[in-house]
Amino acid sequence: MSSVRDLKGQRFGRLVVLYDTGERKHRNVVWHCRCDCGNEVDVRGGDLASGNTKSCGCYNRERAAEACTVHGMARHGKQHSVYWTWHNMLQRCENPNNKRYKDYGGRGITVCDEWHDPQIFISWALASGWEKGLALDRIDNNGNYKPDNCRFVTPKENSRNKRNNHLITFDGKTQTMAQWAEEVNIPYHILKDRINKLHWPIERALTEPVRRVKYAS
């Protein structure tokens, strides 16, 4: 078993390492650190060594505020919504206390190094079709947050790309169940029941017309 490099007392950006918490994340030692701003935070040794984490989060917040000011997106002390897109992306991937961490950082999804700089992310977002109401979507749902794997889509399109969607292949074409329901004009709940409850073959489920019940007048 390899020995653990002792980081106690060392400085990484604004962080000074206080002690080993005894916790391990992805084979990394988790260190308890104090930030220059006074906050204390637990950080994986790998993130300290790589420079991915340089503060308790205050550095990135300051950089984001600067970016919003540069782009004219800060109004009356409130951050523009593109800032929160960036902030929430990092929280999902890097904050174990975030309620969505288990589906992102907890399964290995990371944010590329350059997007830890909010100015770079915001500039990319504005040049890549960002509009209020659109969601940041990863093209490969198992891939990381980086420019060549991200785009902005409507909430409906975003929901279609979730990893727990049921993908169906028929006649050489693969789509989610919701997309097939829309294409063949069968209500989603009926198509879902045909496949999951009645266990119909895919061809029958997608091609058999829905019986319309007629009520006597």
mmCIF file of C-alpha atoms in Angstrom, residues 7-205:
data_model
loop_
_atom_site.group_PDB
_atom_site.id
_atom_site.type_symbol
_atom_site.label_atom_id
_atom_site.label_comp_id
_atom_site.label_asym_id
_atom_site.label_seq_id
_atom_site.Cartn_x
_atom_site.Cartn_y
_atom_site.Cartn_z
ATOM 1 C CA LEU A 7 -0.088 18.054 2.563
ATOM 2 C CA LYS A 8 -0.608 19.504 6.039
ATOM 3 C CA GLY A 9 0.475 23.154 6.167
ATOM 4 C CA GLN A 10 0.871 23.469 2.391
ATOM 5 C CA ARG A 11 -0.796 26.228 0.397
ATOM 6 C CA PHE A 12 -2.772 25.694 -2.818
ATOM 7 C CA GLY A 13 -4.049 28.995 -4.204
ATOM 8 C CA ARG A 14 -6.087 30.532 -1.398
ATOM 9 C CA LEU A 15 -6.276 27.294 0.561
ATOM 10 C CA VAL A 16 -4.017 26.140 3.396
ATOM 11 C CA VAL A 17 -4.280 22.447 4.315
ATOM 12 C CA LEU A 18 -5.092 21.847 7.983
ATOM 13 C CA TYR A 19 -5.467 18.083 8.321
ATOM 14 C CA ASP A 20 -6.439 14.750 6.729
ATOM 15 C CA THR A 21 -10.171 14.169 7.349
ATOM 16 C CA GLY A 22 -9.729 10.409 7.149
ATOM 17 C CA GLU A 23 -12.229 10.303 4.285
ATOM 18 C CA ARG A 24 -11.374 8.931 0.832
ATOM 19 C CA LYS A 25 -13.073 9.892 -2.442
ATOM 20 C CA HIS A 26 -12.193 7.996 -5.624
ATOM 21 C CA ARG A 27 -8.951 6.833 -3.940
ATOM 22 C CA ASN A 28 -8.104 10.443 -3.057
ATOM 23 C CA VAL A 29 -7.393 11.705 0.443
ATOM 24 C CA VAL A 30 -9.869 14.410 1.474
ATOM 25 C CA TRP A 31 -8.111 17.291 3.232
ATOM 26 C CA HIS A 32 -9.686 19.911 5.486
ATOM 27 C CA CYS A 33 -8.514 23.359 4.397
ATOM 28 C CA ARG A 34 -8.899 26.967 5.438
ATOM 29 C CA CYS A 35 -9.464 29.586 2.759
ATOM 30 C CA ASP A 36 -7.951 33.089 2.928
ATOM 31 C CA CYS A 37 -11.508 34.438 3.207
ATOM 32 C CA GLY A 38 -11.965 32.536 6.489
ATOM 33 C CA ASN A 39 -14.173 29.702 5.293
ATOM 34 C CA GLU A 40 -13.145 26.077 5.764
ATOM 35 C CA VAL A 41 -13.754 23.358 3.222
ATOM 36 C CA ASP A 42 -12.933 19.693 2.504
ATOM 37 C CA VAL A 43 -11.080 19.098 -0.766
ATOM 38 C CA ARG A 44 -9.718 16.014 -2.503
ATOM 39 C CA GLY A 45 -5.935 15.905 -2.746
ATOM 40 C CA GLY A 46 -6.100 15.407 -6.502
ATOM 41 C CA ASP A 47 -8.087 18.604 -6.939
ATOM 42 C CA LEU A 48 -5.562 20.532 -4.852
ATOM 43 C CA ALA A 49 -2.572 19.152 -6.749
ATOM 44 C CA SER A 50 -4.127 19.744 -10.179
ATOM 45 C CA GLY A 51 -5.190 23.294 -9.349
ATOM 46 C CA ASN A 52 -8.853 22.521 -10.008
ATOM 47 C CA THR A 53 -9.717 23.778 -6.521
ATOM 48 C CA LYS A 54 -7.952 26.955 -5.402
ATOM 49 C CA SER A 55 -10.410 28.344 -2.866
ATOM 50 C CA CYS A 56 -13.596 27.577 -0.963
ATOM 51 C CA GLY A 57 -15.450 28.876 -4.011
ATOM 52 C CA CYS A 58 -14.934 32.568 -3.331
ATOM 53 C CA TYR A 59 -12.389 32.924 -6.141
ATOM 54 C CA ASN A 60 -14.781 31.559 -8.742
ATOM 55 C CA ARG A 61 -17.621 33.700 -7.417
ATOM 56 C CA GLU A 62 -15.457 36.781 -7.733
ATOM 57 C CA ARG A 63 -14.393 35.810 -11.250
ATOM 58 C CA ALA A 64 -18.006 35.175 -12.209
ATOM 59 C CA ALA A 65 -19.030 38.568 -10.872
ATOM 60 C CA GLU A 66 -16.253 40.150 -12.934
ATOM 61 C CA ALA A 67 -17.374 38.225 -16.020
ATOM 62 C CA CYS A 68 -20.975 39.333 -15.599
ATOM 63 C CA THR A 69 -19.810 42.932 -15.179
ATOM 64 C CA VAL A 70 -17.606 42.724 -18.262
ATOM 65 C CA HIS A 71 -20.531 41.411 -20.311
ATOM 66 C CA GLY A 72 -22.998 43.866 -18.781
ATOM 67 C CA MET A 73 -24.979 41.120 -17.072
ATOM 68 C CA ALA A 74 -24.866 42.259 -13.440
ATOM 69 C CA ARG A 75 -27.814 44.390 -12.368
ATOM 70 C CA HIS A 76 -28.464 45.804 -8.905
ATOM 71 C CA GLY A 77 -26.107 43.293 -7.286
ATOM 72 C CA LYS A 78 -27.858 40.276 -8.871
ATOM 73 C CA GLN A 79 -26.076 37.844 -11.139
ATOM 74 C CA HIS A 80 -27.354 37.107 -14.618
ATOM 75 C CA SER A 81 -28.913 33.680 -15.163
ATOM 76 C CA VAL A 82 -25.956 32.489 -17.280
ATOM 77 C CA TYR A 83 -23.857 32.842 -14.130
ATOM 78 C CA TRP A 84 -26.187 30.419 -12.324
ATOM 79 C CA THR A 85 -25.868 27.977 -15.234
ATOM 80 C CA TRP A 86 -22.111 27.965 -14.626
ATOM 81 C CA HIS A 87 -22.456 27.876 -10.834
ATOM 82 C CA ASN A 88 -24.936 24.976 -10.829
ATOM 83 C CA MET A 89 -22.773 22.986 -13.262
ATOM 84 C CA LEU A 90 -19.838 23.163 -10.860
ATOM 85 C CA GLN A 91 -21.996 22.394 -7.844
ATOM 86 C CA ARG A 92 -23.433 19.233 -9.449
ATOM 87 C CA CYS A 93 -19.967 17.965 -10.290
ATOM 88 C CA GLU A 94 -17.794 19.107 -7.383
ATOM 89 C CA ASN A 95 -19.891 19.613 -4.256
ATOM 90 C CA PRO A 96 -20.658 16.300 -2.512
ATOM 91 C CA ASN A 97 -23.317 18.097 -0.458
ATOM 92 C CA ASN A 98 -25.264 19.079 -3.565
ATOM 93 C CA LYS A 99 -28.440 16.999 -3.890
ATOM 94 C CA ARG A 100 -27.627 16.202 -7.540
ATOM 95 C CA TYR A 101 -23.963 15.318 -6.958
ATOM 96 C CA LYS A 102 -24.622 11.562 -6.980
ATOM 97 C CA ASP A 103 -25.810 11.757 -10.613
ATOM 98 C CA TYR A 104 -22.878 13.888 -11.763
ATOM 99 C CA GLY A 105 -19.654 14.150 -9.754
ATOM 100 C CA GLY A 106 -20.591 10.992 -7.889
ATOM 101 C CA ARG A 107 -20.465 8.991 -11.111
ATOM 102 C CA GLY A 108 -17.345 10.654 -12.477
ATOM 103 C CA ILE A 109 -18.732 13.573 -14.506
ATOM 104 C CA THR A 110 -16.252 16.466 -14.399
ATOM 105 C CA VAL A 111 -15.950 20.054 -15.619
ATOM 106 C CA CYS A 112 -13.022 20.759 -17.937
ATOM 107 C CA ASP A 113 -10.193 22.878 -16.527
ATOM 108 C CA GLU A 114 -10.886 25.912 -18.722
ATOM 109 C CA TRP A 115 -14.521 26.147 -17.589
ATOM 110 C CA HIS A 116 -13.442 26.627 -14.010
ATOM 111 C CA ASP A 117 -12.804 30.186 -15.184
ATOM 112 C CA PRO A 118 -16.285 31.751 -15.366
ATOM 113 C CA GLN A 119 -15.170 34.349 -17.901
ATOM 114 C CA ILE A 120 -14.232 31.601 -20.357
ATOM 115 C CA PHE A 121 -17.494 29.696 -19.759
ATOM 116 C CA ILE A 122 -19.688 32.805 -20.075
ATOM 117 C CA SER A 123 -17.923 33.874 -23.288
ATOM 118 C CA TRP A 124 -18.451 30.367 -24.716
ATOM 119 C CA ALA A 125 -22.118 30.358 -23.652
ATOM 120 C CA LEU A 126 -22.856 33.696 -25.307
ATOM 121 C CA ALA A 127 -21.188 32.516 -28.510
ATOM 122 C CA SER A 128 -22.969 29.144 -28.468
ATOM 123 C CA GLY A 129 -26.611 30.127 -28.585
ATOM 124 C CA TRP A 130 -27.337 30.711 -24.913
ATOM 125 C CA GLU A 131 -30.764 32.270 -24.321
ATOM 126 C CA LYS A 132 -32.783 32.635 -21.151
ATOM 127 C CA GLY A 133 -34.837 29.484 -20.598
ATOM 128 C CA LEU A 134 -32.432 27.144 -22.398
ATOM 129 C CA ALA A 135 -30.646 24.360 -20.516
ATOM 130 C CA LEU A 136 -26.993 23.347 -20.671
ATOM 131 C CA ASP A 137 -26.986 19.825 -22.118
ATOM 132 C CA ARG A 138 -24.230 17.249 -22.578
ATOM 133 C CA ILE A 139 -24.466 15.586 -25.987
ATOM 134 C CA ASP A 140 -22.944 12.387 -24.610
ATOM 135 C CA ASN A 141 -24.769 11.930 -21.315
ATOM 136 C CA ASN A 142 -21.844 9.936 -19.940
ATOM 137 C CA GLY A 143 -19.316 12.548 -21.045
ATOM 138 C CA ASN A 144 -17.916 15.548 -19.217
ATOM 139 C CA TYR A 145 -18.736 19.234 -19.323
ATOM 140 C CA LYS A 146 -16.498 20.633 -22.068
ATOM 141 C CA PRO A 147 -17.070 22.753 -25.190
ATOM 142 C CA ASP A 148 -17.252 19.904 -27.715
ATOM 143 C CA ASN A 149 -19.754 17.931 -25.611
ATOM 144 C CA CYS A 150 -22.154 20.703 -24.619
ATOM 145 C CA ARG A 151 -24.938 22.727 -26.198
ATOM 146 C CA PHE A 152 -27.987 24.714 -25.162
ATOM 147 C CA VAL A 153 -31.381 23.076 -25.639
ATOM 148 C CA THR A 154 -34.982 23.527 -24.575
ATOM 149 C CA PRO A 155 -36.094 21.779 -21.350
ATOM 150 C CA LYS A 156 -38.039 19.288 -23.492
ATOM 151 C CA GLU A 157 -34.956 18.378 -25.520
ATOM 152 C CA ASN A 158 -32.898 18.177 -22.338
ATOM 153 C CA SER A 159 -35.303 15.693 -20.748
ATOM 154 C CA ARG A 160 -34.952 13.440 -23.786
ATOM 155 C CA ASN A 161 -31.221 13.128 -23.179
ATOM 156 C CA LYS A 162 -31.426 11.848 -19.601
ATOM 157 C CA ARG A 163 -29.519 8.630 -18.988
ATOM 158 C CA ASN A 164 -32.573 6.869 -17.514
ATOM 159 C CA ASN A 165 -34.634 7.359 -20.685
ATOM 160 C CA HIS A 166 -35.900 4.168 -22.297
ATOM 161 C CA LEU A 167 -34.290 3.923 -25.744
ATOM 162 C CA ILE A 168 -36.179 1.948 -28.377
ATOM 163 C CA THR A 169 -34.781 0.741 -31.694
ATOM 164 C CA PHE A 170 -37.246 0.002 -34.486
ATOM 165 C CA ASP A 171 -36.756 -0.227 -38.222
ATOM 166 C CA GLY A 172 -33.124 0.833 -37.875
ATOM 167 C CA LYS A 173 -33.904 3.959 -35.853
ATOM 168 C CA THR A 174 -33.210 4.557 -32.142
ATOM 169 C CA GLN A 175 -35.166 7.101 -30.099
ATOM 170 C CA THR A 176 -36.512 7.590 -26.602
ATOM 171 C CA MET A 177 -39.978 6.294 -25.811
ATOM 172 C CA ALA A 178 -41.218 9.889 -25.657
ATOM 173 C CA GLN A 179 -39.885 10.608 -29.149
ATOM 174 C CA TRP A 180 -41.502 7.467 -30.569
ATOM 175 C CA ALA A 181 -44.813 8.323 -28.923
ATOM 176 C CA GLU A 182 -44.718 11.730 -30.567
ATOM 177 C CA GLU A 183 -43.692 10.342 -33.961
ATOM 178 C CA VAL A 184 -46.326 7.580 -34.199
ATOM 179 C CA ASN A 185 -49.030 9.697 -32.523
ATOM 180 C CA ILE A 186 -49.648 7.345 -29.625
ATOM 181 C CA PRO A 187 -50.092 8.858 -26.150
ATOM 182 C CA TYR A 188 -46.953 8.288 -24.096
ATOM 183 C CA HIS A 189 -48.738 6.567 -21.203
ATOM 184 C CA ILE A 190 -50.344 4.081 -23.612
ATOM 185 C CA LEU A 191 -47.075 3.281 -25.349
ATOM 186 C CA LYS A 192 -45.358 2.874 -21.973
ATOM 187 C CA ASP A 193 -48.052 0.437 -20.789
ATOM 188 C CA ARG A 194 -47.887 -1.547 -24.019
ATOM 189 C CA ILE A 195 -44.143 -2.091 -23.620
ATOM 190 C CA ASN A 196 -43.625 -2.245 -19.846
ATOM 191 C CA LYS A 197 -46.881 -3.771 -18.583
ATOM 192 C CA LEU A 198 -48.340 -5.708 -21.488
ATOM 193 C CA HIS A 199 -44.919 -6.658 -22.900
ATOM 194 C CA TRP A 200 -45.982 -6.202 -26.491
ATOM 195 C CA PRO A 201 -43.325 -6.657 -29.191
ATOM 196 C CA ILE A 202 -41.886 -3.269 -30.207
ATOM 197 C CA GLU A 203 -43.332 -3.451 -33.726
ATOM 198 C CA ARG A 204 -46.866 -4.073 -32.453
ATOM 199 C CA ALA A 205 -46.561 -1.430 -29.725
#
